[in-house]
Amino acid sequence: NIIIGVTDSGLDQNHNDFQDRILTDKGIDFGGEDFNVAFIEEHGTHVGGIIAANFDGYSITNNMHGYVYSSKLIDFRIFNNDGNLSPSYQDLLEDIPNQLVASNALISNNSWGFIDLFVNNDLNWWNSLLSNLEFNTHYDSSIYQSYITVFSAGNDGYSESGVLCGIPIMYPEL
């Protein structure tokens, strides 16, 4: 029954595998327009299913379920209906973390990143990003407010890890 924030393209609220799993009725929309799951790719639903798809007791051979199938999800939608990342820095660095804390979430799952920006390919950009006080504040708050921030290593089959999941290289305490 742990609470996990899924920051992605949105969850299909009507999907059978999410019955009684999603705590937010319509999702918390940082996409900048009315959320319509019909217009977006199903990436968020896919990720949410890996995490918390219902376990209904059927044979695992014929039925899939999420890894933490008894968890609850908070749906943070950060992509608009065209699939573009659209929240402000304040949304990403303050509003979402504050809602995670207020909801008693233990994990912030982020299966998104920057295309073609890897841990080792642009140290100037990397150092500039990490020296940004707002960015550091977000990750400091995740440490001190007791939730874990997780980023995917990459969604597109790249051979190198994306820059966001590589943050612990610069901040080993994470």
mmCIF file of C-alpha atoms in Angstrom:
data_model
loop_
_atom_site.group_PDB
_atom_site.id
_atom_site.type_symbol
_atom_site.label_atom_id
_atom_site.label_comp_id
_atom_site.label_asym_id
_atom_site.label_seq_id
_atom_site.Cartn_x
_atom_site.Cartn_y
_atom_site.Cartn_z
ATOM 1 C CA ASN A 1 0.000 0.000 0.000
ATOM 2 C CA ILE A 2 2.870 2.408 -0.591
ATOM 3 C CA ILE A 3 2.165 5.496 -2.680
ATOM 4 C CA ILE A 4 4.145 6.037 -5.886
ATOM 5 C CA GLY A 5 4.016 9.163 -8.032
ATOM 6 C CA VAL A 6 4.126 8.377 -11.758
ATOM 7 C CA THR A 7 5.392 11.456 -13.584
ATOM 8 C CA ASP A 8 4.881 10.695 -17.259
ATOM 9 C CA SER A 9 2.342 11.018 -20.100
ATOM 10 C CA GLY A 10 -0.662 10.152 -17.940
ATOM 11 C CA LEU A 11 -2.409 6.987 -16.817
ATOM 12 C CA ASP A 12 -5.493 5.534 -18.447
ATOM 13 C CA GLN A 13 -7.854 5.997 -15.507
ATOM 14 C CA ASN A 14 -10.304 3.425 -16.924
ATOM 15 C CA HIS A 15 -7.804 0.626 -17.496
ATOM 16 C CA ASN A 16 -8.894 -2.622 -15.812
ATOM 17 C CA ASP A 17 -5.474 -3.124 -14.243
ATOM 18 C CA PHE A 18 -5.718 0.187 -12.368
ATOM 19 C CA GLN A 19 -8.988 -0.410 -10.542
ATOM 20 C CA ASP A 20 -8.532 1.014 -7.033
ATOM 21 C CA ARG A 21 -4.861 1.831 -7.752
ATOM 22 C CA ILE A 22 -4.954 5.497 -8.824
ATOM 23 C CA LEU A 23 -5.521 8.041 -6.053
ATOM 24 C CA THR A 24 -6.095 10.994 -8.400
ATOM 25 C CA ASP A 25 -9.480 10.938 -10.159
ATOM 26 C CA LYS A 26 -8.375 12.577 -13.387
ATOM 27 C CA GLY A 27 -4.633 12.848 -12.876
ATOM 28 C CA ILE A 28 -2.790 16.007 -11.951
ATOM 29 C CA ASP A 29 -2.287 17.716 -15.282
ATOM 30 C CA PHE A 30 0.889 19.710 -15.889
ATOM 31 C CA GLY A 31 0.417 19.184 -19.629
ATOM 32 C CA GLY A 32 -1.068 22.632 -20.089
ATOM 33 C CA GLU A 33 -4.390 21.490 -21.561
ATOM 34 C CA ASP A 34 -7.300 19.238 -20.729
ATOM 35 C CA PHE A 35 -6.028 15.710 -20.209
ATOM 36 C CA ASN A 36 -7.287 13.324 -22.861
ATOM 37 C CA VAL A 37 -5.702 9.876 -22.754
ATOM 38 C CA ALA A 38 -6.983 9.228 -26.296
ATOM 39 C CA PHE A 39 -4.552 11.847 -27.671
ATOM 40 C CA ILE A 40 -1.392 10.667 -25.992
ATOM 41 C CA GLU A 41 0.861 7.696 -26.336
ATOM 42 C CA GLU A 42 0.244 5.049 -23.728
ATOM 43 C CA HIS A 43 3.734 5.279 -22.223
ATOM 44 C CA GLY A 44 2.493 6.429 -18.796
ATOM 45 C CA THR A 45 -0.053 3.614 -18.683
ATOM 46 C CA HIS A 46 2.645 1.129 -19.675
ATOM 47 C CA VAL A 47 4.946 2.382 -16.892
ATOM 48 C CA GLY A 48 2.105 2.438 -14.356
ATOM 49 C CA GLY A 49 1.286 -1.156 -15.293
ATOM 50 C CA ILE A 50 4.839 -2.312 -14.669
ATOM 51 C CA ILE A 51 4.567 -0.739 -11.233
ATOM 52 C CA ALA A 52 1.040 -1.496 -10.053
ATOM 53 C CA ALA A 53 -1.185 -3.448 -12.456
ATOM 54 C CA ASN A 54 -3.743 -5.430 -10.440
ATOM 55 C CA PHE A 55 -3.047 -8.985 -9.341
ATOM 56 C CA ASP A 56 -6.314 -10.828 -9.583
ATOM 57 C CA GLY A 57 -5.213 -14.344 -8.672
ATOM 58 C CA TYR A 58 -5.123 -15.845 -12.143
ATOM 59 C CA SER A 59 -2.248 -17.988 -13.309
ATOM 60 C CA ILE A 60 0.811 -15.849 -14.046
ATOM 61 C CA THR A 61 1.110 -17.696 -17.361
ATOM 62 C CA ASN A 62 -2.079 -16.046 -18.572
ATOM 63 C CA ASN A 63 -2.139 -12.865 -16.505
ATOM 64 C CA MET A 64 0.337 -10.063 -15.990
ATOM 65 C CA HIS A 65 0.512 -7.896 -12.893
ATOM 66 C CA GLY A 66 2.634 -5.046 -11.610
ATOM 67 C CA TYR A 67 5.775 -5.536 -9.609
ATOM 68 C CA VAL A 68 4.260 -3.730 -6.607
ATOM 69 C CA TYR A 69 0.635 -4.634 -7.380
ATOM 70 C CA SER A 70 -0.690 -3.572 -3.984
ATOM 71 C CA SER A 71 0.699 -0.029 -4.275
ATOM 72 C CA LYS A 72 -1.287 3.139 -5.011
ATOM 73 C CA LEU A 73 -0.436 5.588 -7.781
ATOM 74 C CA ILE A 74 -0.567 9.342 -8.150
ATOM 75 C CA ASP A 75 -0.835 10.367 -11.800
ATOM 76 C CA PHE A 76 1.323 13.392 -12.678
ATOM 77 C CA ARG A 77 0.896 14.208 -16.369
ATOM 78 C CA ILE A 78 3.798 16.305 -17.697
ATOM 79 C CA PHE A 79 3.302 15.865 -21.446
ATOM 80 C CA ASN A 80 0.679 17.661 -23.498
ATOM 81 C CA ASN A 81 -1.645 15.934 -25.956
ATOM 82 C CA ASP A 82 1.027 16.273 -28.681
ATOM 83 C CA GLY A 83 3.539 14.364 -26.546
ATOM 84 C CA ASN A 84 5.722 17.374 -25.727
ATOM 85 C CA LEU A 85 7.171 18.001 -22.273
ATOM 86 C CA SER A 86 5.264 21.042 -21.071
ATOM 87 C CA PRO A 87 5.485 21.807 -17.323
ATOM 88 C CA SER A 88 7.333 24.826 -16.006
ATOM 89 C CA TYR A 89 10.467 24.520 -13.915
ATOM 90 C CA GLN A 90 8.343 25.478 -10.920
ATOM 91 C CA ASP A 91 6.018 22.537 -11.661
ATOM 92 C CA LEU A 92 8.918 20.076 -11.858
ATOM 93 C CA LEU A 93 10.988 21.470 -9.011
ATOM 94 C CA GLU A 94 8.375 22.648 -6.535
ATOM 95 C CA ASP A 95 4.761 21.745 -7.305
ATOM 96 C CA ILE A 96 5.211 18.032 -8.034
ATOM 97 C CA PRO A 97 7.608 17.466 -5.094
ATOM 98 C CA ASN A 98 5.245 19.343 -2.764
ATOM 99 C CA GLN A 99 2.304 17.190 -3.890
ATOM 100 C CA LEU A 100 4.381 14.029 -3.449
ATOM 101 C CA VAL A 101 5.182 15.023 0.122
ATOM 102 C CA ALA A 102 1.581 16.052 0.865
ATOM 103 C CA SER A 103 0.375 12.666 -0.446
ATOM 104 C CA ASN A 104 2.885 10.700 1.653
ATOM 105 C CA ALA A 105 4.414 9.208 -1.483
ATOM 106 C CA LEU A 106 7.574 7.184 -0.973
ATOM 107 C CA ILE A 107 8.707 7.058 -4.608
ATOM 108 C CA SER A 108 8.683 9.479 -7.525
ATOM 109 C CA ASN A 109 8.960 7.431 -10.730
ATOM 110 C CA ASN A 110 10.114 9.314 -13.845
ATOM 111 C CA SER A 111 10.367 7.298 -17.032
ATOM 112 C CA TRP A 112 11.277 10.267 -19.208
ATOM 113 C CA GLY A 113 14.383 12.262 -20.012
ATOM 114 C CA PHE A 114 16.164 14.375 -22.578
ATOM 115 C CA ILE A 115 16.701 12.840 -26.013
ATOM 116 C CA ASP A 116 20.353 12.326 -26.980
ATOM 117 C CA LEU A 117 21.716 13.793 -23.739
ATOM 118 C CA PHE A 118 23.748 11.206 -21.895
ATOM 119 C CA VAL A 119 25.793 11.144 -18.711
ATOM 120 C CA ASN A 120 29.115 11.388 -20.505
ATOM 121 C CA ASN A 121 28.491 13.428 -23.639
ATOM 122 C CA ASP A 122 28.162 17.045 -22.486
ATOM 123 C CA LEU A 123 29.811 17.827 -19.170
ATOM 124 C CA ASN A 124 29.368 21.590 -19.587
ATOM 125 C CA TRP A 125 25.594 21.223 -19.841
ATOM 126 C CA TRP A 126 25.620 18.645 -17.055
ATOM 127 C CA ASN A 127 27.571 20.909 -14.692
ATOM 128 C CA SER A 128 25.394 23.887 -15.575
ATOM 129 C CA LEU A 129 22.241 21.896 -14.836
ATOM 130 C CA LEU A 130 23.503 20.582 -11.536
ATOM 131 C CA SER A 131 24.769 23.961 -10.381
ATOM 132 C CA ASN A 132 21.276 25.390 -10.814
ATOM 133 C CA LEU A 133 20.063 26.114 -7.272
ATOM 134 C CA GLU A 134 16.449 25.219 -8.074
ATOM 135 C CA PHE A 135 17.471 21.816 -9.415
ATOM 136 C CA ASN A 136 19.610 21.110 -6.355
ATOM 137 C CA THR A 137 16.745 22.198 -4.100
ATOM 138 C CA HIS A 138 14.448 19.601 -5.675
ATOM 139 C CA TYR A 139 16.869 16.761 -5.087
ATOM 140 C CA ASP A 140 17.759 17.999 -1.609
ATOM 141 C CA SER A 141 14.047 18.040 -0.782
ATOM 142 C CA SER A 142 13.667 14.436 -1.958
ATOM 143 C CA ILE A 143 16.443 13.394 0.424
ATOM 144 C CA TYR A 144 15.168 15.290 3.420
ATOM 145 C CA GLN A 145 11.479 14.674 2.824
ATOM 146 C CA SER A 146 11.829 10.912 2.592
ATOM 147 C CA TYR A 147 10.834 10.012 -0.934
ATOM 148 C CA ILE A 148 13.079 8.463 -3.546
ATOM 149 C CA THR A 149 13.348 9.979 -7.022
ATOM 150 C CA VAL A 150 13.919 7.394 -9.758
ATOM 151 C CA PHE A 151 14.702 8.140 -13.416
ATOM 152 C CA SER A 152 14.796 5.591 -16.205
ATOM 153 C CA ALA A 153 18.163 4.764 -17.739
ATOM 154 C CA GLY A 154 16.644 5.460 -21.152
ATOM 155 C CA ASN A 155 13.499 4.595 -23.063
ATOM 156 C CA ASP A 156 14.829 4.481 -26.591
ATOM 157 C CA GLY A 157 17.368 1.659 -26.555
ATOM 158 C CA TYR A 158 20.420 3.898 -26.282
ATOM 159 C CA SER A 159 23.650 2.249 -25.181
ATOM 160 C CA GLU A 160 24.395 5.004 -22.633
ATOM 161 C CA SER A 161 22.400 6.127 -19.602
ATOM 162 C CA GLY A 162 20.341 9.303 -19.855
ATOM 163 C CA VAL A 163 21.623 12.344 -17.997
ATOM 164 C CA LEU A 164 18.850 12.434 -15.372
ATOM 165 C CA CYS A 165 19.371 8.873 -14.146
ATOM 166 C CA GLY A 166 23.087 9.686 -13.942
ATOM 167 C CA ILE A 167 22.617 12.334 -11.269
ATOM 168 C CA PRO A 168 24.038 10.059 -8.536
ATOM 169 C CA ILE A 169 27.395 10.262 -10.317
ATOM 170 C CA MET A 170 27.497 13.938 -9.333
ATOM 171 C CA TYR A 171 25.540 13.477 -6.091
ATOM 172 C CA PRO A 172 26.596 10.114 -4.595
ATOM 173 C CA GLU A 173 24.300 10.641 -1.596
ATOM 174 C CA LEU A 174 21.360 10.030 -3.933
#
